[in-house]
Short mmCIF file of N, CA, C and O in Angstrom, two decimals:
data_model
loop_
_atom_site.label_atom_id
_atom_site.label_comp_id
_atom_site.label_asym_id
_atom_site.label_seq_id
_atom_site.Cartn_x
_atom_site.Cartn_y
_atom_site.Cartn_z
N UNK A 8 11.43 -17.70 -16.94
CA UNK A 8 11.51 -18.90 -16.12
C UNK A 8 10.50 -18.83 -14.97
O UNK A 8 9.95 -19.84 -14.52
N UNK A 9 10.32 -17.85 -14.62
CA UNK A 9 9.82 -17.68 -13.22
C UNK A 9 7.99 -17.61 -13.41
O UNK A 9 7.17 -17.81 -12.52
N UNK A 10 7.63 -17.16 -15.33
CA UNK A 10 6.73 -17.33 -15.45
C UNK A 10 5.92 -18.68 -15.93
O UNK A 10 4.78 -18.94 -16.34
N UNK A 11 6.93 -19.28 -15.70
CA UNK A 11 7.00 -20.79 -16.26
C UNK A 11 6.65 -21.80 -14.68
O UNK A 11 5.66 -22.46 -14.39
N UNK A 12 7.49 -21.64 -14.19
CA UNK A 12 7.89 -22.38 -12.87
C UNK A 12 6.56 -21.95 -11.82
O UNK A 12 6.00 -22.94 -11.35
N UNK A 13 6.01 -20.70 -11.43
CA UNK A 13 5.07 -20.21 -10.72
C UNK A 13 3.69 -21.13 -10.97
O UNK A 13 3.34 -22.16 -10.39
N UNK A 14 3.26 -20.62 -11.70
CA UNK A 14 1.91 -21.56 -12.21
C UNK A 14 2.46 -23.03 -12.00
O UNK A 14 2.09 -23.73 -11.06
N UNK A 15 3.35 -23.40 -12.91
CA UNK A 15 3.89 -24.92 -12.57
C UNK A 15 3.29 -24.82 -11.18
O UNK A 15 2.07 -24.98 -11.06
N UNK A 16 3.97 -24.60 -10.20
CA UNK A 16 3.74 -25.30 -8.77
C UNK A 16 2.25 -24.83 -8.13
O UNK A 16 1.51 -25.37 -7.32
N UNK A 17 2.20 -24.01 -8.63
CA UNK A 17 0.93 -23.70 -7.81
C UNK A 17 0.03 -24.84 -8.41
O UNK A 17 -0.49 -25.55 -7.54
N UNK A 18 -0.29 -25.20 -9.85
CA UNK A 18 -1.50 -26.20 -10.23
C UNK A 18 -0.86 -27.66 -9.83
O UNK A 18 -1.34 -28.60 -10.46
N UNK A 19 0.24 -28.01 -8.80
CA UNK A 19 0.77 -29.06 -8.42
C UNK A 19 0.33 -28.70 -7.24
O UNK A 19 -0.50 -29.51 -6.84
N UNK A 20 0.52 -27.91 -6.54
CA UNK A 20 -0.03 -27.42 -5.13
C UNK A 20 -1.84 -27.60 -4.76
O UNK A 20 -2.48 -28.11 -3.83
N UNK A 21 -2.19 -26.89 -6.03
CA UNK A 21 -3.54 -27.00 -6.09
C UNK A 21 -4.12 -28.54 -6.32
O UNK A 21 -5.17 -29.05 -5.93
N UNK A 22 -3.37 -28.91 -6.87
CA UNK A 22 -3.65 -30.74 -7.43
C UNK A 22 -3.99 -31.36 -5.95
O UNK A 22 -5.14 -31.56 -5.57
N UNK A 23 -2.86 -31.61 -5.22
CA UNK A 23 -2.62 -32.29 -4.22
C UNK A 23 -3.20 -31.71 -3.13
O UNK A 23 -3.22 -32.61 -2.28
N UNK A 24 -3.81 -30.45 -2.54
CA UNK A 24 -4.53 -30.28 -1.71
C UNK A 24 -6.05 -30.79 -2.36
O UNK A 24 -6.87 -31.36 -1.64
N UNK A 25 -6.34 -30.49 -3.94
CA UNK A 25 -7.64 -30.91 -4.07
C UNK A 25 -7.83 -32.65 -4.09
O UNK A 25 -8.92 -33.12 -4.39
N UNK A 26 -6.80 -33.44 -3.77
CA UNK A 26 -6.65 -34.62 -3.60
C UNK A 26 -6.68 -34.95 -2.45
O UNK A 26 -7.25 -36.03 -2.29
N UNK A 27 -6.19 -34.36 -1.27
CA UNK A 27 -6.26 -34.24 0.03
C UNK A 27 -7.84 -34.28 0.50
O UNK A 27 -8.57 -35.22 0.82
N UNK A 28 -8.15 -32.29 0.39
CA UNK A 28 -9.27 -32.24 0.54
C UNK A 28 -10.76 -32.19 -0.02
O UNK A 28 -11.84 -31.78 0.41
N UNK A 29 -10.23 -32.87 -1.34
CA UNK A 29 -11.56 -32.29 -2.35
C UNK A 29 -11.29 -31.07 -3.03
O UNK A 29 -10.17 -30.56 -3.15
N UNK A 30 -12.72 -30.48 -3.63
CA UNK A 30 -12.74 -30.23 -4.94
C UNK A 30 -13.04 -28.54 -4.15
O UNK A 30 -12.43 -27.47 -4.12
N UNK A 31 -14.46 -29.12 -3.55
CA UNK A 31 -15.20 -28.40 -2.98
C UNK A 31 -14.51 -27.29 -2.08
O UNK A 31 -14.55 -26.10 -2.36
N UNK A 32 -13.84 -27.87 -0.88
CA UNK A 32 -13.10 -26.82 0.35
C UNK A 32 -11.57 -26.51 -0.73
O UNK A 32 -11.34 -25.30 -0.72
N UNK A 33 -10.92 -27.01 -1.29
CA UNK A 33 -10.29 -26.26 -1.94
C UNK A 33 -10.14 -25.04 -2.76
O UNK A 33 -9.25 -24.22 -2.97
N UNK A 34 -11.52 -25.26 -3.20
CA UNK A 34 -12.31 -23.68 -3.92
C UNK A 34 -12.80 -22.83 -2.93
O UNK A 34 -13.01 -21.64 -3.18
N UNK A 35 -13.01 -23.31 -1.86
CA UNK A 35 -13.56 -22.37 -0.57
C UNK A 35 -12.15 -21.18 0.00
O UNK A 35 -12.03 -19.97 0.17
N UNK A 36 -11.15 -22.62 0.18
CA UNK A 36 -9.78 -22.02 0.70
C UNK A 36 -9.53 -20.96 -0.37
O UNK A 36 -8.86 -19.97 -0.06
N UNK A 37 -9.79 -21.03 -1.05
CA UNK A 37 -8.74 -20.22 -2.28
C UNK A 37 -10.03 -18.54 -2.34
O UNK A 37 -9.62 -17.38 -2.42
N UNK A 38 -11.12 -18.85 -2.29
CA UNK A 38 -11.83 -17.88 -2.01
C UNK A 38 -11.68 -17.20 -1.03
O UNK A 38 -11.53 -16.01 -1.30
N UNK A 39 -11.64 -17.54 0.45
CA UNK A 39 -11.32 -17.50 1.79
C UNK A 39 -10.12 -16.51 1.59
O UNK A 39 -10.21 -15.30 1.79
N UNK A 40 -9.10 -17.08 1.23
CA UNK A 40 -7.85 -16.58 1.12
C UNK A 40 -8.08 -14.53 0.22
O UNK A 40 -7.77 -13.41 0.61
N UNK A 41 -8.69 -15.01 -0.91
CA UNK A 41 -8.55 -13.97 -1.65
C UNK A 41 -9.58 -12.83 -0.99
O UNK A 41 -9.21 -11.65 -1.06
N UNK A 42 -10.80 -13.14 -0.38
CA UNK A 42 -11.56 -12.15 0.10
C UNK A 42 -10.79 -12.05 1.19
O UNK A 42 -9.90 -11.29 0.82
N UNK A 43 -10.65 -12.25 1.95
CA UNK A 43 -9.29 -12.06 3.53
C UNK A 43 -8.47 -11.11 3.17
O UNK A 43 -8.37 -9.98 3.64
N UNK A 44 -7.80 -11.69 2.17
CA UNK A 44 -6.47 -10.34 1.02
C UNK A 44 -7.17 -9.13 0.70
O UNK A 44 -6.73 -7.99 0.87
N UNK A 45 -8.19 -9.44 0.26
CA UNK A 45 -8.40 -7.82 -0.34
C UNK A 45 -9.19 -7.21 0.90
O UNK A 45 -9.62 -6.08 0.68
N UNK A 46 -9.44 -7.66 1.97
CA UNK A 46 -9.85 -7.04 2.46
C UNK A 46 -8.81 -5.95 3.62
O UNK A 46 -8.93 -4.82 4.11
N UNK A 47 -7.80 -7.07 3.69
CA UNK A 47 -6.43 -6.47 4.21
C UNK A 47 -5.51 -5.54 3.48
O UNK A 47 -4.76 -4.74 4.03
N UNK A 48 -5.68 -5.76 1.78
CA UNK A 48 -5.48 -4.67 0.94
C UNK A 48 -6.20 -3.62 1.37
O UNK A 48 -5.84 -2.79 2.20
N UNK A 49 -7.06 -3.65 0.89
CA UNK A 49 -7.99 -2.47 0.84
C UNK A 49 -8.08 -1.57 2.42
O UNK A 49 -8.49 -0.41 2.34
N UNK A 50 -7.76 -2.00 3.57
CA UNK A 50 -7.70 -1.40 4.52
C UNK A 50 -5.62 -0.72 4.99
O UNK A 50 -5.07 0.22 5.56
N UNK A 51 -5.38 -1.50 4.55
CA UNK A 51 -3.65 -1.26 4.66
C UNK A 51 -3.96 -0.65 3.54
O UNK A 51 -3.99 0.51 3.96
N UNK A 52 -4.24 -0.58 2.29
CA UNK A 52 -4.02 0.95 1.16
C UNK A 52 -4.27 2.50 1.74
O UNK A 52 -3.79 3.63 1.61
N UNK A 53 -5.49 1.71 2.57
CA UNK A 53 -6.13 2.97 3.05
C UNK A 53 -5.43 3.99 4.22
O UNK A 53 -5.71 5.16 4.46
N UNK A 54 -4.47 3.15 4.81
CA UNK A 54 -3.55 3.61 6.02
C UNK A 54 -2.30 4.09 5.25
O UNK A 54 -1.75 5.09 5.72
N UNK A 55 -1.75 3.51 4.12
CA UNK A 55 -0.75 4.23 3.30
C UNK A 55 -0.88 5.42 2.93
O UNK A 55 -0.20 6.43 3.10
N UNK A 56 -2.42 5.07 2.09
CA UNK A 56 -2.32 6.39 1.46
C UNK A 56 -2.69 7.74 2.37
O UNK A 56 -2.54 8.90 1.98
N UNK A 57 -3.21 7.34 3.66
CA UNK A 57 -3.54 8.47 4.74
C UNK A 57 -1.65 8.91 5.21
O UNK A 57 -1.15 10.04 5.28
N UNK A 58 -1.00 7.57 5.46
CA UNK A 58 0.21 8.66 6.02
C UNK A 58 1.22 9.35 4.76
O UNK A 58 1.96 10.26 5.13
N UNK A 59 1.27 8.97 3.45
CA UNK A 59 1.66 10.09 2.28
C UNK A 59 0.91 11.17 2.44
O UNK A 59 1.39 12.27 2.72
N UNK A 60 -0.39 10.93 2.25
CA UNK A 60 -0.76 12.37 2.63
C UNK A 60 -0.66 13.60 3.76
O UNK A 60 -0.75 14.83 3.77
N UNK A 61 -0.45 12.56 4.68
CA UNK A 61 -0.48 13.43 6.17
C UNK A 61 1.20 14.02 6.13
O UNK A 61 1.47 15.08 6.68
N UNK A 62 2.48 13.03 5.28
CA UNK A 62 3.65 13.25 5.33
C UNK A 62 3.92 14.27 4.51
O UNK A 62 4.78 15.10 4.82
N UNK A 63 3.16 14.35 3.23
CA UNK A 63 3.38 15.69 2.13
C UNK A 63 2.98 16.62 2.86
O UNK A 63 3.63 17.67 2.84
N UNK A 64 1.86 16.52 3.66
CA UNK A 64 0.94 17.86 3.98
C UNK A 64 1.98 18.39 5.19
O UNK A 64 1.93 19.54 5.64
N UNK A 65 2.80 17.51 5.58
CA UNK A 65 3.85 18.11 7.04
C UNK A 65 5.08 18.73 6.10
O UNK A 65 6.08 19.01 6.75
N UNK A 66 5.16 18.97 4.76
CA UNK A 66 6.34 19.05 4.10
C UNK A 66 7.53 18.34 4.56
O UNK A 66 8.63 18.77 4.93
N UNK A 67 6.99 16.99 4.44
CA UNK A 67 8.01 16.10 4.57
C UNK A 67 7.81 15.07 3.42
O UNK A 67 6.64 14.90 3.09
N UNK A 68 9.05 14.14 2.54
CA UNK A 68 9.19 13.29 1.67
C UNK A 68 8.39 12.34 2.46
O UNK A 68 8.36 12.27 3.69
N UNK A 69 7.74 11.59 1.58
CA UNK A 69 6.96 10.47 1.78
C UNK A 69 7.58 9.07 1.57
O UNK A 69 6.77 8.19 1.30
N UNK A 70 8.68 8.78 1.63
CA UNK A 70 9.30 7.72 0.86
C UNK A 70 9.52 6.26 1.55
O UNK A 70 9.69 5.15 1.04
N UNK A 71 9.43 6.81 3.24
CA UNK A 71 8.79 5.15 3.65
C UNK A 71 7.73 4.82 3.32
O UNK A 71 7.64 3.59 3.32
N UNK A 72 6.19 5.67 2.82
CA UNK A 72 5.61 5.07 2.90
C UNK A 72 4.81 5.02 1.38
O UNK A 72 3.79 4.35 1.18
N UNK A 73 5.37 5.70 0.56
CA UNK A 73 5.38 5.27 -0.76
C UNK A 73 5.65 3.94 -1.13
O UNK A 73 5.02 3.22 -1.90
N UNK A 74 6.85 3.67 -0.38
CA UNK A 74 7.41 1.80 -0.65
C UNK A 74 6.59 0.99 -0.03
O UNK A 74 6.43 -0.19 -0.34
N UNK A 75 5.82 1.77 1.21
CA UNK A 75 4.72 0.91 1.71
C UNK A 75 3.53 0.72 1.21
O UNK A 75 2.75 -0.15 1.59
N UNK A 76 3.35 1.44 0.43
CA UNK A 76 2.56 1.68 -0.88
C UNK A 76 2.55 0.55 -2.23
O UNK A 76 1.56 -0.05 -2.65
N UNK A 77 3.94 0.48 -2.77
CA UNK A 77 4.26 -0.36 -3.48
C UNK A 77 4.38 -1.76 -3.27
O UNK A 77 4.33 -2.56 -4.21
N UNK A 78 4.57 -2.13 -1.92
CA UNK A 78 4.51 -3.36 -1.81
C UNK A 78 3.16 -4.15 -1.23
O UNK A 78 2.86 -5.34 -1.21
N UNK A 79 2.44 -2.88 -0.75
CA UNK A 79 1.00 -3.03 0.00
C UNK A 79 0.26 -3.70 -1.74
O UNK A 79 -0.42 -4.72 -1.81
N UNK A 80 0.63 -2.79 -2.97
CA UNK A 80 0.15 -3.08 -4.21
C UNK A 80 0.43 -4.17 -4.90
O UNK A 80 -0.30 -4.69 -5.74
N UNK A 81 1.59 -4.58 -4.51
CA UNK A 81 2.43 -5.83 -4.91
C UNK A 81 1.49 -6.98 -4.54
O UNK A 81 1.09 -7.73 -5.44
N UNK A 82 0.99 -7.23 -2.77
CA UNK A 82 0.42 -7.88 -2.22
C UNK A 82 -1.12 -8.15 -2.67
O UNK A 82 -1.72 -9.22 -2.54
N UNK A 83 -1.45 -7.37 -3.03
CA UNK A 83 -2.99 -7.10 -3.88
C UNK A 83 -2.74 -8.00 -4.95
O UNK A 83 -3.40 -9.04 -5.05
N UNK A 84 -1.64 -7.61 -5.94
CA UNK A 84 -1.55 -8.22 -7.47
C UNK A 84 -1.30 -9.77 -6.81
O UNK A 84 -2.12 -10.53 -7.33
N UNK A 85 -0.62 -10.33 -6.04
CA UNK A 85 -0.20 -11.58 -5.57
C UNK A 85 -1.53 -12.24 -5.23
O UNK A 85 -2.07 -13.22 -5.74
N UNK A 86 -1.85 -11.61 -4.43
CA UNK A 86 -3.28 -11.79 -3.64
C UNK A 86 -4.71 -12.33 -4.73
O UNK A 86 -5.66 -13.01 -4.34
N UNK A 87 -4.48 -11.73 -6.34
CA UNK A 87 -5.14 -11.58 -6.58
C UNK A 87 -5.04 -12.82 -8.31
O UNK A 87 -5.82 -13.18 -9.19
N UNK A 88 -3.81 -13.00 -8.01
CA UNK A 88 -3.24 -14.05 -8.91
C UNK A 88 -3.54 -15.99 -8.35
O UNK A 88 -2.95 -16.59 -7.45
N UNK A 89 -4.24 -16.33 -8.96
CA UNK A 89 -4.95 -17.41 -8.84
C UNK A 89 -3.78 -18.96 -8.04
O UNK A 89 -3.22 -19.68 -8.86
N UNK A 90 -3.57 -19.28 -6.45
CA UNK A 90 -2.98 -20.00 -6.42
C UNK A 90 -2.40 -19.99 -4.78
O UNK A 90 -2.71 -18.90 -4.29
N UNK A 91 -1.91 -20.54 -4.12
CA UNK A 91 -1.55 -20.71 -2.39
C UNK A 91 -0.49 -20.29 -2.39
O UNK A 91 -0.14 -19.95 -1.27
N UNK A 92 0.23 -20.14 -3.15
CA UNK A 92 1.80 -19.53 -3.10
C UNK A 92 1.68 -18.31 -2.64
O UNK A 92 1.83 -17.91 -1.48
N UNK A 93 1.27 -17.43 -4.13
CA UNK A 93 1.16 -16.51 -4.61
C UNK A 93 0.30 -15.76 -2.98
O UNK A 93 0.69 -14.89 -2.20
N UNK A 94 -0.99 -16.60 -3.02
CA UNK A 94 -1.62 -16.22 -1.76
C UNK A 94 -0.48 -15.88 -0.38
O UNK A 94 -0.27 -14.88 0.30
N UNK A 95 -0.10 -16.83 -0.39
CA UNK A 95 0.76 -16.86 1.11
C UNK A 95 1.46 -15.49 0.64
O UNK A 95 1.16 -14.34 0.94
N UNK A 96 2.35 -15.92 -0.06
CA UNK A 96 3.73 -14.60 -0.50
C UNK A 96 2.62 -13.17 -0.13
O UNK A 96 3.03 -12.46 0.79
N UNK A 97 1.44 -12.79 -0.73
CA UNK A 97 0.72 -11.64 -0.99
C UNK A 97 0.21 -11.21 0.66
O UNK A 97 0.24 -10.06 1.09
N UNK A 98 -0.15 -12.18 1.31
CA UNK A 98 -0.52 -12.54 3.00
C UNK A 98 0.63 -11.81 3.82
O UNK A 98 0.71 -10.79 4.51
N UNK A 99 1.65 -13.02 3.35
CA UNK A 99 2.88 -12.36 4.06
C UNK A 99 3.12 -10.63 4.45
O UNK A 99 3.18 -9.98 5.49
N UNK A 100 3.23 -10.24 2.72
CA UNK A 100 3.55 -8.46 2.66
C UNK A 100 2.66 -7.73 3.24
O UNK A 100 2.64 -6.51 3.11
N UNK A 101 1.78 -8.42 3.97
CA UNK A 101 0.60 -7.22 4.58
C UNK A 101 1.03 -7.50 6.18
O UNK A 101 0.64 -6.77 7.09
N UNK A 102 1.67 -8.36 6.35
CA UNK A 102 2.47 -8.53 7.62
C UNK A 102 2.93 -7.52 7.92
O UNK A 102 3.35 -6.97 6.90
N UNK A 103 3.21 -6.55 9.35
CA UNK A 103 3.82 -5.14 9.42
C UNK A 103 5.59 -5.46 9.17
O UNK A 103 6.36 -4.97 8.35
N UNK A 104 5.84 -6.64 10.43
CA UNK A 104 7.52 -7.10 10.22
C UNK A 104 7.59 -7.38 8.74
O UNK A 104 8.32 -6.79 7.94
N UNK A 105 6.80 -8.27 8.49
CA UNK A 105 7.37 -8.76 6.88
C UNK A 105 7.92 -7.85 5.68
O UNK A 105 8.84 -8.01 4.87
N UNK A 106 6.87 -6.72 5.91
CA UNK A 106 6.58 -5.43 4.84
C UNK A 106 7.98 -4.57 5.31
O UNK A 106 8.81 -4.18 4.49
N UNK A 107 8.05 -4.39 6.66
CA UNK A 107 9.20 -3.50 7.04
C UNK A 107 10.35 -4.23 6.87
O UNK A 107 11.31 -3.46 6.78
N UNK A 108 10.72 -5.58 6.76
CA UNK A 108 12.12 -5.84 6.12
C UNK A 108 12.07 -5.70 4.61
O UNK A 108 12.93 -5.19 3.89
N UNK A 109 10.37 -6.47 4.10
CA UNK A 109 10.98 -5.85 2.50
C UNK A 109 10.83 -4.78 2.02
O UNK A 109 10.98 -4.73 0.80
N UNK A 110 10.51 -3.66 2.66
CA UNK A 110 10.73 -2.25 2.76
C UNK A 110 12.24 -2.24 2.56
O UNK A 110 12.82 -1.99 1.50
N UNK A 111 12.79 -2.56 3.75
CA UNK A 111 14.52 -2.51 3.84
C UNK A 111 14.90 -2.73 2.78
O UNK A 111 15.27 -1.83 2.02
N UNK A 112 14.90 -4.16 2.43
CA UNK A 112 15.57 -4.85 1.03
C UNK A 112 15.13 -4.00 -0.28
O UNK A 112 15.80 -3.95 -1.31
N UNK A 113 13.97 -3.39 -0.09
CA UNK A 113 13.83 -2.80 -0.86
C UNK A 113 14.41 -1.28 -1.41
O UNK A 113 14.88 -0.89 -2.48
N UNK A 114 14.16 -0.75 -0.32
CA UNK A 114 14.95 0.69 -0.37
C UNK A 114 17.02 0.20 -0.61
O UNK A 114 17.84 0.85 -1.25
N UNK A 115 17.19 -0.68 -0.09
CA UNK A 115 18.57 -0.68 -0.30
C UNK A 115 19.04 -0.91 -1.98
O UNK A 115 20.03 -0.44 -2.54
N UNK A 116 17.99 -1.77 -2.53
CA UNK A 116 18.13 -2.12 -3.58
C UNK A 116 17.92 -0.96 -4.96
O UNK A 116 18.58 -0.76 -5.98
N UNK A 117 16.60 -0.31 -4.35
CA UNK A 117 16.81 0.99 -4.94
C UNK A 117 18.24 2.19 -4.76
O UNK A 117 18.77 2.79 -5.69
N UNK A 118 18.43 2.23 -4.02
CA UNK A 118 19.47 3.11 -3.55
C UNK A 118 21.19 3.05 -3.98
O UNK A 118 22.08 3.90 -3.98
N UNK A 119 21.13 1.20 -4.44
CA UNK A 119 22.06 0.60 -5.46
C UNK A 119 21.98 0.66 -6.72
O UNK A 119 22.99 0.82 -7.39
N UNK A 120 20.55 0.54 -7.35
CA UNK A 120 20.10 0.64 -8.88
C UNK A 120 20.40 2.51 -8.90
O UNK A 120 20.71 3.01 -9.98
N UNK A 121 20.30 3.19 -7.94
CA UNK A 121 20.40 4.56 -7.92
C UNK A 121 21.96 4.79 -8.44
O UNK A 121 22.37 5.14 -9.55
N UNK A 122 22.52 4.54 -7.53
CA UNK A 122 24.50 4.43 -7.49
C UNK A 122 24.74 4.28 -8.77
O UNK A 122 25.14 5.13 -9.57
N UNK A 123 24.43 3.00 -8.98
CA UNK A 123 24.74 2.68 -10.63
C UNK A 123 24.61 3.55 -11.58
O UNK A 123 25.51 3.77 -12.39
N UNK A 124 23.25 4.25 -11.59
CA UNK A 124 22.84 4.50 -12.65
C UNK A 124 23.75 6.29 -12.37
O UNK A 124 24.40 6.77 -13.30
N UNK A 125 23.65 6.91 -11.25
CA UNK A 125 24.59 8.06 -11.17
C UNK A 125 26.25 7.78 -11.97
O UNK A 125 26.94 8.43 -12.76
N UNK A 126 26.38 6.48 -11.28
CA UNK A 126 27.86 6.46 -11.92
C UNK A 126 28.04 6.44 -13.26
O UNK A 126 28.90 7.14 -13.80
N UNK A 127 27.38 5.77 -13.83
CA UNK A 127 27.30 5.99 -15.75
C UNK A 127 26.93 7.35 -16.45
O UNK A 127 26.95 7.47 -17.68
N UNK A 128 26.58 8.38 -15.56
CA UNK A 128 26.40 9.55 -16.01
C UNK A 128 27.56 10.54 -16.33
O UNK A 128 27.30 11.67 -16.77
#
């Protein structure tokens, strides 16, 4: 459904801004957007993967920032998927607040899929 519905809105999204503003700055925005992203990828990867390393090398678990890792990657794939949604959503996760609640939601959710899966053992 969700691979159905996504594209749906985004080429409705995309419709109506290129109706708004043209053909032209709409292809700009969407470029704009994606070089901006990766460039915020590529510098937030680079700060992840410095504090896993700096956290293994202290013999300490890395696991906040592994998830900061995963969603820093998440934001890339979003970022990198053709459309303003997708853009925004991918924008968002490079946000520090944004990333650190879905860090939260995230680790909790793992930590439930964890439970579960202990209890069936």
């Amino acid at each position: 459904m969700l691979f159905v519905l996504v594209p749906f809105l985004e080429l409705i999204i995309l419709i109506r801004i290129g109706q708004y503003l043209g053909f032209l700055p709409t292809v700009f925005i969407l470029l704009a957007l994606g070089l901006l992203g990766i460039a915020l990828v590529r510098t937030q990867g680079f700060q992840v993967w410095h504090r896993i390393r700096t956290e293994v090398s202290a013999g300490r678990p890395p696991g906040e920032a592994l998830l900061d890792g995963l969603l820093v990657f998440s934001a890339g794939l979003l970022l990198i998927t053709p459309g303003l949604l997708t853009d925004a959503a991918g924008l968002l996760l490079l946000l520090p607040p944004v990333r650190a609640a879905a860090r939260l939601r995230l680790a909790g959710w793992l930590l439930k899929q964890l439970g579960n899966r202990l209890r069936w053992r």
